[in-house]
């Protein structure tokens, strides 16, 4: 069996490893596709070395089929198409009791705190499985997890029909947020400096602008009839993106922090005071968010073919990460984990 491992200091390697049987309460998955996300890039860059134990198998955006069942597992059969909800809360703390297990202080995240899906066969707790429709293209199924992120972000924002939402950053998650936000009846503008990514957003029917080449505040003023945006989603992960996400908001506007910022950022707190703005953190997703995401992907409401711009075999994991880092016309990159079987 082949797996891709992060070895520290920006090193990725594909190794052969013995296949192990699933333990009690586990299910073995034949992994079909695994997406590379921003968190995986943060790990590769060493930003999470204090948390990740090397060598580490990364990956949590995935799809596959059930291959073997461990003792005590029922409700599943061989060949069932699945994805994984990688969020494993402790279930016993005050946060979990309040129904917020996705921010449990003792949370285990599969693919960060334990081995992830960048391997051909993967043993996971049965409670992490999420059923996919039999008719769903498994490449599209790998988008369920990032779609769940977008569902949670939009739900967290309280976005309503008729409101104006600005998405700062037009990468895969940014565009997924834009798609989900549009479903609420909101008007959506995507700010993205990359012309290739703006072209994808344009093709999907969104209003777009280059925040580096325009007077953004004047643009938002005109777009909203002078009111400002009701909600902004900061998805860029850049200091300039944070500043823009604050500037575009109307009085009483809501800023949703989506991107992971590896270093602290300056924030215009006077703007927050003067306009009574609200900042909301948005981390991960709930089982309900994942269920909604599967429905959206399976129902064809997620533009999967527009977002998946590159598929590489597992053996080319280094090239796949490099393509995503380059940003040159690349949106979502998938690893084909079944190609070598």
XYZ file of C-alpha atoms in Angstrom:
341
model
C 0.000 0.000 0.000
C 1.216 3.493 -0.834
C 0.808 6.561 1.321
C 2.064 10.141 1.158
C 3.770 11.385 4.319
C 4.881 14.782 5.547
C 8.364 14.444 7.019
C 8.885 17.999 8.267
C 10.823 20.893 6.726
C 8.549 21.048 3.641
C 9.310 17.433 2.705
C 6.696 15.095 1.255
C 7.446 11.509 0.324
C 5.451 8.569 -1.011
C 6.266 5.344 0.784
C 5.118 1.749 0.804
C 3.493 0.644 4.039
C 1.920 -2.602 5.188
C -1.839 -2.731 5.101
C -3.374 -3.136 8.543
C -6.808 -4.564 9.309
C -9.399 -2.214 10.807
C -9.668 -2.509 14.566
C -12.863 -2.879 16.578
C -15.265 -0.083 15.734
C -13.259 0.886 12.651
C -13.924 0.721 8.931
C -11.291 0.409 6.213
C -11.864 2.646 3.199
C -10.508 2.230 -0.302
C -9.675 5.900 -0.806
C -10.667 7.181 -4.237
C -9.826 10.903 -4.145
C -8.296 13.266 -1.606
C -8.326 17.040 -1.969
C -5.471 19.267 -0.856
C -6.640 22.202 1.251
C -5.180 25.288 2.871
C -4.645 23.466 6.165
C -2.494 20.886 4.374
C -0.402 23.735 2.958
C -0.016 25.234 6.441
C 1.252 21.854 7.671
C 3.696 21.574 4.759
C 5.019 25.056 5.566
C 5.734 23.990 9.143
C 3.083 26.250 10.685
C 1.554 23.337 12.621
C 4.673 21.377 13.593
C 3.828 21.842 17.264
C 0.650 19.825 16.691
C 1.457 17.365 13.895
C 3.591 14.331 14.691
C 5.937 13.462 11.841
C 5.962 11.410 9.744
C 2.327 12.341 9.192
C -0.224 11.205 6.633
C -2.229 14.297 5.677
C -5.643 14.669 4.072
C -9.273 14.935 5.136
C -11.197 16.075 2.028
C -11.931 12.680 0.542
C -14.207 10.100 -0.972
C -13.980 6.348 -1.277
C -15.739 3.045 -0.700
C -16.004 0.707 2.259
C -13.433 -2.103 1.931
C -13.473 -3.943 5.291
C -15.418 -3.778 8.540
C -13.898 -4.076 11.987
C -15.518 -6.002 14.807
C -18.688 -4.468 16.155
C -19.455 -2.359 13.085
C -22.863 -2.623 11.507
C -24.975 -0.469 9.210
C -22.359 -0.557 6.465
C -21.568 -2.995 3.681
C -18.616 -3.473 1.357
C -18.655 -1.073 -1.566
C -20.713 1.639 0.124
C -19.565 5.084 -1.130
C -18.503 7.309 1.739
C -16.752 10.418 2.857
C -15.517 11.180 6.357
C -16.479 13.811 8.882
C -13.001 14.187 10.403
C -14.142 16.099 13.495
C -14.086 13.841 16.577
C -15.140 15.752 19.721
C -14.645 14.279 23.179
C -18.381 14.245 23.818
C -17.946 14.840 27.556
C -16.978 18.488 28.031
C -19.142 21.560 28.546
C -18.664 22.659 24.932
C -19.850 19.307 23.597
C -22.801 19.310 25.986
C -23.821 22.688 24.544
C -23.878 21.165 21.045
C -20.653 22.764 19.806
C -18.482 19.665 19.411
C -16.694 21.121 16.376
C -14.893 23.539 18.739
C -14.353 21.023 21.540
C -11.125 21.868 23.433
C -10.153 18.179 23.266
C -11.130 17.745 19.637
C -9.301 15.176 17.514
C -9.143 16.111 13.861
C -8.455 13.201 11.538
C -5.713 14.127 9.076
C -4.003 16.429 11.584
C -4.044 14.715 14.960
C -4.172 11.234 13.430
C -3.394 9.691 10.035
C -5.288 11.172 7.105
C -6.540 10.058 3.719
C -3.502 10.510 1.475
C -3.126 6.746 1.252
C -4.709 3.930 -0.668
C -6.427 2.248 2.273
C -7.427 4.081 5.406
C -8.794 2.870 8.734
C -11.153 5.307 10.457
C -13.683 5.133 13.306
C -17.046 3.995 11.965
C -18.698 6.995 13.651
C -16.783 9.287 11.287
C -18.335 7.824 8.120
C -20.807 9.836 6.057
C -22.775 8.061 3.371
C -22.608 9.330 -0.209
C -25.244 8.591 -2.863
C -24.436 5.607 -5.084
C -24.814 7.760 -8.191
C -22.386 10.491 -7.116
C -19.091 10.831 -8.978
C -16.484 10.130 -6.289
C -14.302 12.985 -7.527
C -17.223 15.297 -6.798
C -17.764 13.549 -3.473
C -14.349 14.767 -2.328
C -15.835 18.289 -2.298
C -18.334 17.453 0.450
C -15.954 18.447 3.260
C -14.967 21.890 1.904
C -18.620 22.487 1.037
C -19.466 21.772 4.687
C -17.002 24.528 5.615
C -18.887 26.948 3.366
C -22.280 25.861 4.725
C -21.078 26.470 8.277
C -19.532 29.853 7.417
C -22.707 31.146 5.798
C -24.892 29.792 8.605
C -22.585 31.418 11.165
C -22.925 34.773 9.395
C -26.711 34.866 9.667
C -26.849 35.977 6.028
C -30.406 36.663 4.882
C -32.318 37.096 1.654
C -31.600 40.459 0.036
C -28.438 41.217 1.986
C -25.105 42.084 0.363
C -22.158 39.752 1.003
C -18.541 40.321 0.015
C -16.226 37.317 -0.238
C -12.585 38.395 0.123
C -10.594 35.671 -1.616
C -11.835 33.706 -4.620
C -10.121 30.377 -4.044
C -12.063 27.107 -3.737
C -13.501 27.809 -0.270
C -14.255 31.421 -1.195
C -16.224 30.336 -4.250
C -18.018 27.632 -2.285
C -19.028 30.304 0.243
C -20.225 32.478 -2.637
C -22.326 29.619 -4.032
C -23.894 28.818 -0.659
C -24.436 32.523 0.096
C -26.229 33.035 -3.214
C -28.633 30.224 -2.278
C -29.849 32.342 0.652
C -30.984 35.035 -1.769
C -28.086 37.352 -0.978
C -26.255 39.444 -3.543
C -22.614 38.338 -3.669
C -19.416 40.070 -4.778
C -16.099 38.223 -4.942
C -12.873 40.212 -4.440
C -9.883 38.351 -5.840
C -6.571 39.631 -7.287
C -5.912 36.573 -9.508
C -7.406 37.060 -12.991
C -7.655 33.278 -13.445
C -9.700 32.864 -10.266
C -11.839 35.877 -11.102
C -12.551 34.254 -14.462
C -13.909 31.163 -12.698
C -16.099 33.335 -10.467
C -17.290 35.279 -13.528
C -18.167 32.012 -15.256
C -20.252 31.040 -12.222
C -22.207 34.278 -12.533
C -20.739 36.281 -9.653
C -19.895 39.965 -9.606
C -16.105 40.234 -9.208
C -13.403 42.848 -8.759
C -9.654 43.057 -8.268
C -9.165 44.633 -4.813
C -5.620 45.692 -5.714
C -6.662 47.641 -8.770
C -9.686 49.584 -7.623
C -10.934 51.881 -4.901
C -12.643 49.084 -3.008
C -14.645 51.315 -0.699
C -15.980 53.312 -3.653
C -16.796 50.088 -5.475
C -18.740 48.722 -2.512
C -20.464 52.090 -2.068
C -21.752 51.935 -5.643
C -22.646 48.226 -5.476
C -24.675 48.596 -2.285
C -26.256 51.946 -3.068
C -24.106 53.639 -0.462
C -25.021 51.306 2.398
C -21.994 49.011 2.587
C -21.957 45.226 2.828
C -24.023 43.432 5.448
C -21.527 40.565 5.672
C -17.936 40.021 4.617
C -16.107 36.698 4.574
C -12.320 36.898 4.992
C -11.004 33.884 3.060
C -7.720 35.256 1.696
C -5.506 34.640 4.721
C -3.663 37.906 3.956
C -3.280 41.057 6.038
C -4.645 43.155 3.181
C -7.674 40.855 3.024
C -8.447 41.473 6.687
C -8.283 45.233 6.172
C -10.550 45.019 3.143
C -13.062 42.772 4.888
C -13.408 45.398 7.633
C -13.532 48.404 5.298
C -16.396 47.122 3.148
C -18.857 46.601 6.009
C -21.931 48.705 6.650
C -22.792 49.884 10.166
C -23.717 46.812 12.220
C -22.053 44.623 9.568
C -20.696 41.144 10.336
C -17.178 39.972 9.526
C -16.705 36.199 9.337
C -13.107 35.040 9.753
C -12.712 31.923 7.620
C -9.033 31.779 6.669
C -6.342 30.521 9.022
C -3.912 33.349 9.797
C -0.610 31.884 10.927
C 0.511 35.236 12.336
C -1.453 37.919 14.239
C -2.982 40.678 12.089
C -3.670 44.338 12.751
C -7.385 45.114 12.834
C -8.949 48.585 12.643
C -10.739 48.484 15.988
C -11.850 52.093 15.640
C -13.922 50.981 12.669
C -15.481 48.293 14.855
C -16.297 50.886 17.514
C -17.576 53.537 15.132
C -19.821 51.238 13.095
C -20.666 48.699 15.811
C -19.290 45.866 13.711
C -19.279 42.221 14.761
C -16.453 39.753 14.159
C -17.330 36.049 14.052
C -14.916 33.144 14.058
C -15.964 30.219 11.867
C -14.124 26.963 12.438
C -14.948 23.619 10.838
C -18.583 22.423 10.730
C -21.220 20.302 12.421
C -22.701 16.958 11.289
C -25.739 18.931 10.111
C -23.485 21.138 7.960
C -21.913 18.021 6.419
C -25.320 16.495 5.682
C -26.372 19.706 3.938
C -23.100 19.743 1.994
C -23.628 16.186 0.703
C -27.122 17.174 -0.447
C -25.733 20.201 -2.297
C -22.956 18.248 -4.007
C -25.223 15.326 -4.908
C -27.902 17.704 -6.177
C -25.508 19.335 -8.625
C -25.699 22.689 -6.874
C -21.924 22.792 -6.350
C -19.983 23.537 -9.585
C -17.577 20.652 -9.052
C -16.191 20.538 -12.590
C -15.359 24.253 -12.448
C -13.627 23.918 -9.089
C -11.620 20.729 -9.731
C -8.888 21.964 -12.029
C -6.269 19.243 -11.581
C -6.134 15.567 -10.615
C -2.795 13.894 -9.933
C -1.933 10.315 -8.937
C -0.860 9.861 -5.336
C 2.728 9.287 -6.480
C 2.838 12.907 -7.714
C 1.820 14.419 -4.388
C 4.782 16.816 -4.461
C 3.803 18.152 -7.855
C 0.177 18.439 -6.723
C 1.139 20.558 -3.701
C 3.442 22.682 -5.873
C 0.638 23.311 -8.363
C -1.676 24.483 -5.598
C 1.008 26.725 -4.108
C 1.677 28.315 -7.492
C -1.884 29.588 -7.744
C -1.468 29.781 -11.521
C -4.988 29.057 -12.704
C -5.372 26.327 -10.089
C -8.442 25.925 -7.903
C -8.977 22.521 -6.288
C -6.308 19.839 -6.742
C -7.257 16.221 -6.079
C -5.011 13.223 -5.515
C -6.196 10.036 -7.213
C -5.389 7.527 -4.497
C -6.797 4.581 -6.446
C -4.632 5.045 -9.535
C -1.841 2.739 -8.376
C -4.080 -0.144 -7.295
